[in-house]
């Protein structure tokens, strides 16, 4: 069965899309309940009016479209976030199945990367809504990343057999965790002394530790710069427009517009976007780039005799 499935990439892609929307439906529950510290299992899905939602109104993607975003029981509007998360998760799952299709350890890479993608999706939507990144995703994700690396050295290209292999891959993940969170921590410290307010939240620092534990130190560095670049590209025009408006107009209320100078913006979603880009395609390019830089540094430090091997 698995062989037939894997032999047909399109069929695998479609199956993974459907599976992804079901997982996305569970991620919606996590996104809604975890910040409110509610249980993920009980009670069963309920509308805000207290009515239980029958299974036929709980189908991923389809139910939202059928009901046109309105609850069947009371007509309350259902956030478009539910639809977005389900479609996004489905698309990432399908794309990943193509991306890793020629891989020697297909299922292993697919499983680990999809697990990581699920963490990233939850973090994005929780951070956008609540401006927090719950510990169980950032810290918990980082610990999971190191443990998965220890258990499956193949994920890190480590070929040593036995315990040595487990220790080597685990320490690579740990190194990624420390480099990622360490650098972002110090960028935050410098930003804070310049801006005299918190520049980077603890949640982002821990999240980058999680990225490092799954993607390694090169992936973590890529996410810091990639995330900052994405943030600038997206926010600079909005911030400029709102700044110009606020200087033009005498209306003081302009300053309370949602995006503008000095307004706190969650950095998490940008880090996550960069992490997804890295994980699902830009890794080869980014790894080459940082490998080149590390060669330059090493040759400067050791005059061409590398003693540290990454
Ligand atoms: Zn209702």
CSV table of C-alpha atoms and ligand atoms in Angstrom, one decimal:
chain,number,residue,atom,x,y,z
A,1,UNK,CA,0.0,0.0,0.0
A,2,UNK,CA,2.7,2.5,1.0
A,3,UNK,CA,4.8,1.6,-2.0
A,4,UNK,CA,1.9,2.2,-4.4
A,5,UNK,CA,1.3,5.5,-2.7
A,6,UNK,CA,4.9,6.6,-2.8
A,7,UNK,CA,5.2,5.5,-6.5
A,8,UNK,CA,2.6,8.1,-7.4
A,9,UNK,CA,3.7,11.5,-6.2
A,10,UNK,CA,0.4,13.2,-7.2
A,11,UNK,CA,-1.7,10.8,-5.3
A,12,UNK,CA,0.7,11.1,-2.3
A,13,UNK,CA,0.4,14.9,-2.6
A,14,UNK,CA,-3.4,14.8,-2.6
A,15,UNK,CA,-3.6,12.4,0.3
A,16,UNK,CA,-1.2,14.5,2.3
A,17,UNK,CA,-3.2,17.6,1.5
A,18,UNK,CA,-6.4,16.0,2.9
A,19,UNK,CA,-4.4,14.7,5.9
A,20,UNK,CA,-3.0,18.2,6.3
A,21,UNK,CA,-6.4,19.8,6.5
A,22,UNK,CA,-7.4,17.3,9.2
A,23,UNK,CA,-4.2,18.1,11.2
A,24,UNK,CA,-4.9,21.8,10.5
A,25,UNK,CA,-8.3,21.4,12.1
A,26,UNK,CA,-6.6,20.1,15.3
A,27,UNK,CA,-4.1,22.9,15.1
A,28,UNK,CA,-7.1,25.3,15.1
A,29,UNK,CA,-8.1,23.8,18.4
A,30,UNK,CA,-4.6,24.2,19.8
A,31,UNK,CA,-4.4,27.8,18.6
A,32,UNK,CA,-7.7,28.6,20.2
A,33,UNK,CA,-7.4,26.7,23.5
A,34,UNK,CA,-3.7,26.7,24.5
A,35,UNK,CA,-3.4,30.5,25.1
A,36,UNK,CA,-6.6,30.2,27.2
A,37,UNK,CA,-5.0,27.3,29.1
A,38,UNK,CA,-7.9,25.0,28.2
A,39,UNK,CA,-7.8,21.3,27.7
A,40,UNK,CA,-7.2,20.1,24.1
A,41,UNK,CA,-9.4,17.1,24.4
A,42,UNK,CA,-12.4,18.0,26.5
A,43,UNK,CA,-15.0,19.5,25.9
A,44,UNK,CA,-15.7,18.5,22.3
A,45,UNK,CA,-15.9,21.2,19.7
A,46,UNK,CA,-18.4,23.8,20.8
A,47,UNK,CA,-19.8,26.9,19.3
A,48,UNK,CA,-19.5,30.2,21.3
A,49,UNK,CA,-23.2,29.9,22.1
A,50,UNK,CA,-22.6,26.7,23.9
A,51,UNK,CA,-24.1,24.4,21.3
A,52,UNK,CA,-22.1,21.2,20.4
A,53,UNK,CA,-20.9,21.2,16.8
A,54,UNK,CA,-22.0,18.0,15.0
A,55,UNK,CA,-19.4,16.2,13.0
A,56,UNK,CA,-20.9,17.2,9.6
A,57,UNK,CA,-20.3,20.9,10.5
A,58,UNK,CA,-16.8,20.1,11.7
A,59,UNK,CA,-15.2,18.9,8.4
A,60,UNK,CA,-12.0,20.7,7.6
A,61,UNK,CA,-12.3,23.4,4.9
A,62,UNK,CA,-15.6,22.0,3.5
A,63,UNK,CA,-17.8,22.9,6.5
A,64,UNK,CA,-16.5,26.5,6.6
A,65,UNK,CA,-17.2,26.9,2.9
A,66,UNK,CA,-20.6,25.2,3.1
A,67,UNK,CA,-21.7,27.4,6.1
A,68,UNK,CA,-20.1,30.4,4.5
A,69,UNK,CA,-18.3,31.3,7.7
A,70,UNK,CA,-21.5,31.3,9.8
A,71,UNK,CA,-22.3,28.9,12.7
A,72,UNK,CA,-25.2,26.6,11.8
A,73,UNK,CA,-26.7,26.9,15.3
A,74,UNK,CA,-26.8,30.7,16.0
A,75,UNK,CA,-25.4,32.3,12.9
A,76,UNK,CA,-22.3,33.7,14.7
A,77,UNK,CA,-19.5,34.4,12.3
A,78,UNK,CA,-16.6,31.8,12.3
A,79,UNK,CA,-13.2,33.4,12.0
A,80,UNK,CA,-11.6,33.0,8.6
A,81,UNK,CA,-8.5,31.9,10.5
A,82,UNK,CA,-10.1,28.4,10.7
A,83,UNK,CA,-10.2,28.1,7.0
A,84,UNK,CA,-6.8,29.6,6.5
A,85,UNK,CA,-5.0,27.3,9.0
A,86,UNK,CA,-6.6,24.2,7.4
A,87,UNK,CA,-5.7,25.1,3.8
A,88,UNK,CA,-2.2,26.3,4.8
A,89,UNK,CA,-1.5,23.1,6.7
A,90,UNK,CA,-2.8,21.0,3.8
A,91,UNK,CA,-0.6,22.9,1.3
A,92,UNK,CA,2.5,22.6,3.4
A,93,UNK,CA,1.9,18.9,3.9
A,94,UNK,CA,1.4,18.4,0.1
A,95,UNK,CA,4.4,20.5,-0.8
A,96,UNK,CA,6.6,18.7,1.7
A,97,UNK,CA,5.6,15.3,0.2
A,98,UNK,CA,6.9,16.5,-3.2
A,99,UNK,CA,10.0,18.2,-1.7
A,100,UNK,CA,11.2,15.2,0.1
A,101,UNK,CA,10.0,12.6,-2.4
A,102,UNK,CA,13.4,11.6,-3.7
A,103,UNK,CA,14.9,11.4,-0.3
A,104,UNK,CA,16.6,8.3,1.0
A,105,UNK,CA,14.8,8.6,4.3
A,106,UNK,CA,11.5,10.0,2.9
A,107,UNK,CA,9.2,9.1,5.8
A,108,UNK,CA,11.7,10.2,8.5
A,109,UNK,CA,12.3,13.6,6.8
A,110,UNK,CA,8.6,14.1,6.1
A,111,UNK,CA,7.6,13.3,9.6
A,112,UNK,CA,10.1,15.4,11.4
A,113,UNK,CA,9.6,18.4,9.0
A,114,UNK,CA,5.8,18.2,9.2
A,115,UNK,CA,6.0,18.1,13.0
A,116,UNK,CA,8.2,21.2,13.0
A,117,UNK,CA,5.8,22.9,10.5
A,118,UNK,CA,2.9,22.3,12.8
A,119,UNK,CA,4.7,24.0,15.7
A,120,UNK,CA,5.4,26.9,13.4
A,121,UNK,CA,1.8,27.3,12.2
A,122,UNK,CA,0.5,27.3,15.8
A,123,UNK,CA,3.1,29.9,16.9
A,124,UNK,CA,2.3,32.2,14.0
A,125,UNK,CA,-1.4,32.4,14.6
A,126,UNK,CA,-1.1,32.5,18.4
A,127,UNK,CA,1.5,35.3,18.2
A,128,UNK,CA,-0.6,37.3,15.7
A,129,UNK,CA,-3.6,37.1,18.0
A,130,UNK,CA,-2.2,37.2,21.5
A,131,UNK,CA,1.4,38.6,21.0
A,132,UNK,CA,2.7,35.6,23.0
A,133,UNK,CA,4.6,32.4,22.1
A,134,UNK,CA,3.6,29.7,24.6
A,135,UNK,CA,6.5,27.9,26.2
A,136,UNK,CA,5.2,24.5,25.1
A,137,UNK,CA,5.9,25.4,21.5
A,138,UNK,CA,9.1,27.4,21.8
A,139,UNK,CA,10.9,25.6,24.7
A,140,UNK,CA,9.0,22.3,24.2
A,141,UNK,CA,9.7,22.4,20.5
A,142,UNK,CA,13.4,23.0,21.1
A,143,UNK,CA,13.6,20.0,23.5
A,144,UNK,CA,11.7,17.9,21.0
A,145,UNK,CA,14.1,19.0,18.2
A,146,UNK,CA,17.1,17.8,20.2
A,147,UNK,CA,15.5,14.6,21.2
A,148,UNK,CA,14.4,13.8,17.6
A,149,UNK,CA,18.0,14.5,16.5
A,150,UNK,CA,19.4,12.1,19.1
A,151,UNK,CA,16.9,9.4,18.1
A,152,UNK,CA,17.4,9.7,14.3
A,153,UNK,CA,21.0,10.7,13.3
A,154,UNK,CA,20.1,10.2,9.6
A,155,UNK,CA,18.2,13.5,9.8
A,156,UNK,CA,21.5,15.3,10.4
A,157,UNK,CA,23.4,13.3,7.8
A,158,UNK,CA,25.3,11.5,10.6
A,159,UNK,CA,26.4,8.1,9.5
A,160,UNK,CA,28.2,6.8,12.7
A,161,UNK,CA,26.6,3.8,14.1
A,162,UNK,CA,25.5,3.3,17.7
A,163,UNK,CA,25.6,5.8,20.5
A,164,UNK,CA,28.3,8.0,18.9
A,165,UNK,CA,25.9,8.7,16.0
A,166,UNK,CA,23.1,9.6,18.5
A,167,UNK,CA,25.4,11.9,20.5
A,168,UNK,CA,26.8,13.6,17.3
A,169,UNK,CA,23.4,14.4,15.8
A,170,UNK,CA,22.0,15.5,19.2
A,171,UNK,CA,24.9,17.8,19.8
A,172,UNK,CA,24.5,19.4,16.3
A,173,UNK,CA,20.8,20.2,17.2
A,174,UNK,CA,21.9,21.5,20.6
A,175,UNK,CA,24.6,23.7,18.9
A,176,UNK,CA,21.9,25.1,16.5
A,177,UNK,CA,19.6,25.8,19.5
A,178,UNK,CA,22.4,27.7,21.4
A,179,UNK,CA,23.6,29.6,18.4
A,180,UNK,CA,20.1,30.7,17.3
A,181,UNK,CA,18.8,31.7,20.7
A,182,UNK,CA,22.2,33.1,21.8
A,183,UNK,CA,22.6,35.5,18.9
A,184,UNK,CA,19.0,36.7,19.0
A,185,UNK,CA,19.3,37.2,22.7
A,186,UNK,CA,22.3,39.5,22.3
A,187,UNK,CA,20.6,41.4,19.3
A,188,UNK,CA,17.7,42.0,21.8
A,189,UNK,CA,20.1,43.2,24.5
A,190,UNK,CA,21.7,45.7,22.1
A,191,UNK,CA,18.4,46.8,20.7
A,192,UNK,CA,17.1,47.4,24.2
A,193,UNK,CA,20.0,49.6,25.2
A,194,UNK,CA,19.6,51.6,22.0
A,195,UNK,CA,15.8,51.9,22.0
A,196,UNK,CA,15.4,51.9,25.8
A,197,UNK,CA,12.6,49.4,25.6
A,198,UNK,CA,12.2,45.7,25.0
A,199,UNK,CA,13.3,45.0,21.4
A,200,UNK,CA,13.0,41.3,21.2
A,201,UNK,CA,10.7,39.2,23.4
A,202,UNK,CA,11.9,36.1,25.3
A,203,UNK,CA,9.4,34.1,23.3
A,204,UNK,CA,11.2,34.9,20.1
A,205,UNK,CA,14.5,34.0,21.6
A,206,UNK,CA,13.2,30.6,22.7
A,207,UNK,CA,11.4,30.1,19.3
A,208,UNK,CA,14.7,30.6,17.5
A,209,UNK,CA,16.3,28.0,19.8
A,210,UNK,CA,13.5,25.7,18.5
A,211,UNK,CA,14.3,26.6,14.9
A,212,UNK,CA,18.0,25.9,15.6
A,213,UNK,CA,17.3,22.5,17.1
A,214,UNK,CA,15.4,21.5,13.9
A,215,UNK,CA,17.3,23.4,11.2
A,216,UNK,CA,20.8,23.7,12.7
A,217,UNK,CA,22.9,26.8,13.2
A,218,UNK,CA,22.8,27.8,9.6
A,219,UNK,CA,19.0,27.6,9.5
A,220,UNK,CA,18.8,29.6,12.7
A,221,UNK,CA,21.1,32.4,11.3
A,222,UNK,CA,19.1,32.4,8.0
A,223,UNK,CA,15.9,32.9,10.1
A,224,UNK,CA,17.2,35.9,12.0
A,225,UNK,CA,18.3,37.7,8.8
A,226,UNK,CA,15.5,36.4,6.7
A,227,UNK,CA,12.9,37.2,9.3
A,228,UNK,CA,14.2,40.7,9.7
A,229,UNK,CA,14.3,41.2,6.0
A,230,UNK,CA,10.7,39.9,5.5
A,231,UNK,CA,9.5,42.2,8.4
A,232,UNK,CA,11.2,45.2,6.9
A,233,UNK,CA,9.8,44.6,3.4
A,234,UNK,CA,6.3,44.1,4.7
A,235,UNK,CA,6.2,46.7,7.5
A,236,UNK,CA,8.3,49.6,6.1
A,237,UNK,CA,5.8,50.8,3.5
A,238,UNK,CA,2.9,50.5,6.0
A,239,UNK,CA,4.9,52.3,8.7
A,240,UNK,CA,6.0,55.0,6.3
A,241,UNK,CA,2.4,55.7,5.1
A,242,UNK,CA,1.1,55.8,8.6
A,243,UNK,CA,4.0,58.1,9.7
A,244,UNK,CA,3.3,60.5,6.8
A,245,UNK,CA,-0.4,60.5,7.5
A,246,UNK,CA,0.2,61.2,11.2
A,247,UNK,CA,2.5,64.2,10.4
A,248,UNK,CA,0.1,65.5,7.8
A,249,UNK,CA,-3.0,65.4,9.9
A,250,UNK,CA,-3.7,67.4,13.0
A,251,UNK,CA,-6.0,64.5,14.1
A,252,UNK,CA,-4.2,63.0,17.0
A,253,UNK,CA,-6.1,59.8,16.8
A,254,UNK,CA,-4.1,58.8,13.7
A,255,UNK,CA,-1.3,57.8,16.2
A,256,UNK,CA,-3.4,55.0,17.5
A,257,UNK,CA,-3.5,53.3,14.1
A,258,UNK,CA,-2.7,49.6,14.3
A,259,UNK,CA,0.7,49.7,12.5
A,260,UNK,CA,3.0,52.6,12.7
A,261,UNK,CA,6.3,53.9,14.2
A,262,UNK,CA,7.1,52.5,17.5
A,263,UNK,CA,4.1,50.1,17.6
A,264,UNK,CA,4.9,46.6,18.8
A,265,UNK,CA,4.7,44.0,16.1
A,266,UNK,CA,5.1,40.3,16.7
A,267,UNK,CA,8.4,39.1,15.3
A,268,UNK,CA,7.4,35.4,15.6
A,269,UNK,CA,5.4,35.2,12.3
A,270,UNK,CA,8.4,36.6,10.3
A,271,UNK,CA,10.8,34.2,12.0
A,272,UNK,CA,8.3,31.4,11.2
A,273,UNK,CA,8.0,32.4,7.5
A,274,UNK,CA,11.8,32.4,7.2
A,275,UNK,CA,11.9,29.0,8.9
A,276,UNK,CA,9.4,27.5,6.5
A,277,UNK,CA,11.2,29.0,3.5
A,278,UNK,CA,14.4,27.5,4.8
A,279,UNK,CA,12.9,24.1,5.6
A,280,UNK,CA,11.0,23.7,2.4
A,281,UNK,CA,13.5,24.9,-0.2
A,282,UNK,CA,16.0,27.6,0.6
A,283,UNK,CA,18.2,25.4,2.9
A,284,UNK,CA,20.7,24.4,0.2
A,285,UNK,CA,21.3,28.0,-0.8
A,286,UNK,CA,21.5,29.3,2.8
A,287,UNK,CA,23.7,26.4,4.0
A,288,UNK,CA,26.2,27.1,1.1
A,289,UNK,CA,26.3,30.8,2.0
A,290,UNK,CA,26.9,30.3,5.7
A,291,UNK,CA,29.4,27.5,5.0
A,292,UNK,CA,31.4,30.0,2.9
A,293,UNK,CA,31.3,32.5,5.7
A,294,UNK,CA,32.4,30.0,8.3
A,295,UNK,CA,35.3,29.0,6.0
A,296,UNK,CA,36.4,32.6,5.9
A,297,UNK,CA,36.1,33.0,9.7
A,298,UNK,CA,37.9,29.7,10.3
A,299,UNK,CA,40.8,30.6,8.0
A,300,UNK,CA,41.2,34.0,9.7
A,301,UNK,CA,41.2,32.4,13.1
A,302,UNK,CA,43.2,29.3,12.4
A,303,UNK,CA,45.3,30.4,9.4
A,304,UNK,CA,43.7,27.7,7.3
A,305,UNK,CA,43.9,24.9,9.8
A,306,UNK,CA,40.3,24.3,11.0
A,307,UNK,CA,40.1,22.9,14.5
A,308,UNK,CA,36.4,23.4,14.9
A,309,UNK,CA,34.3,21.2,12.7
A,310,UNK,CA,30.6,22.2,12.2
B,1,LIG,ZN1,-23.8,28.8,17.9
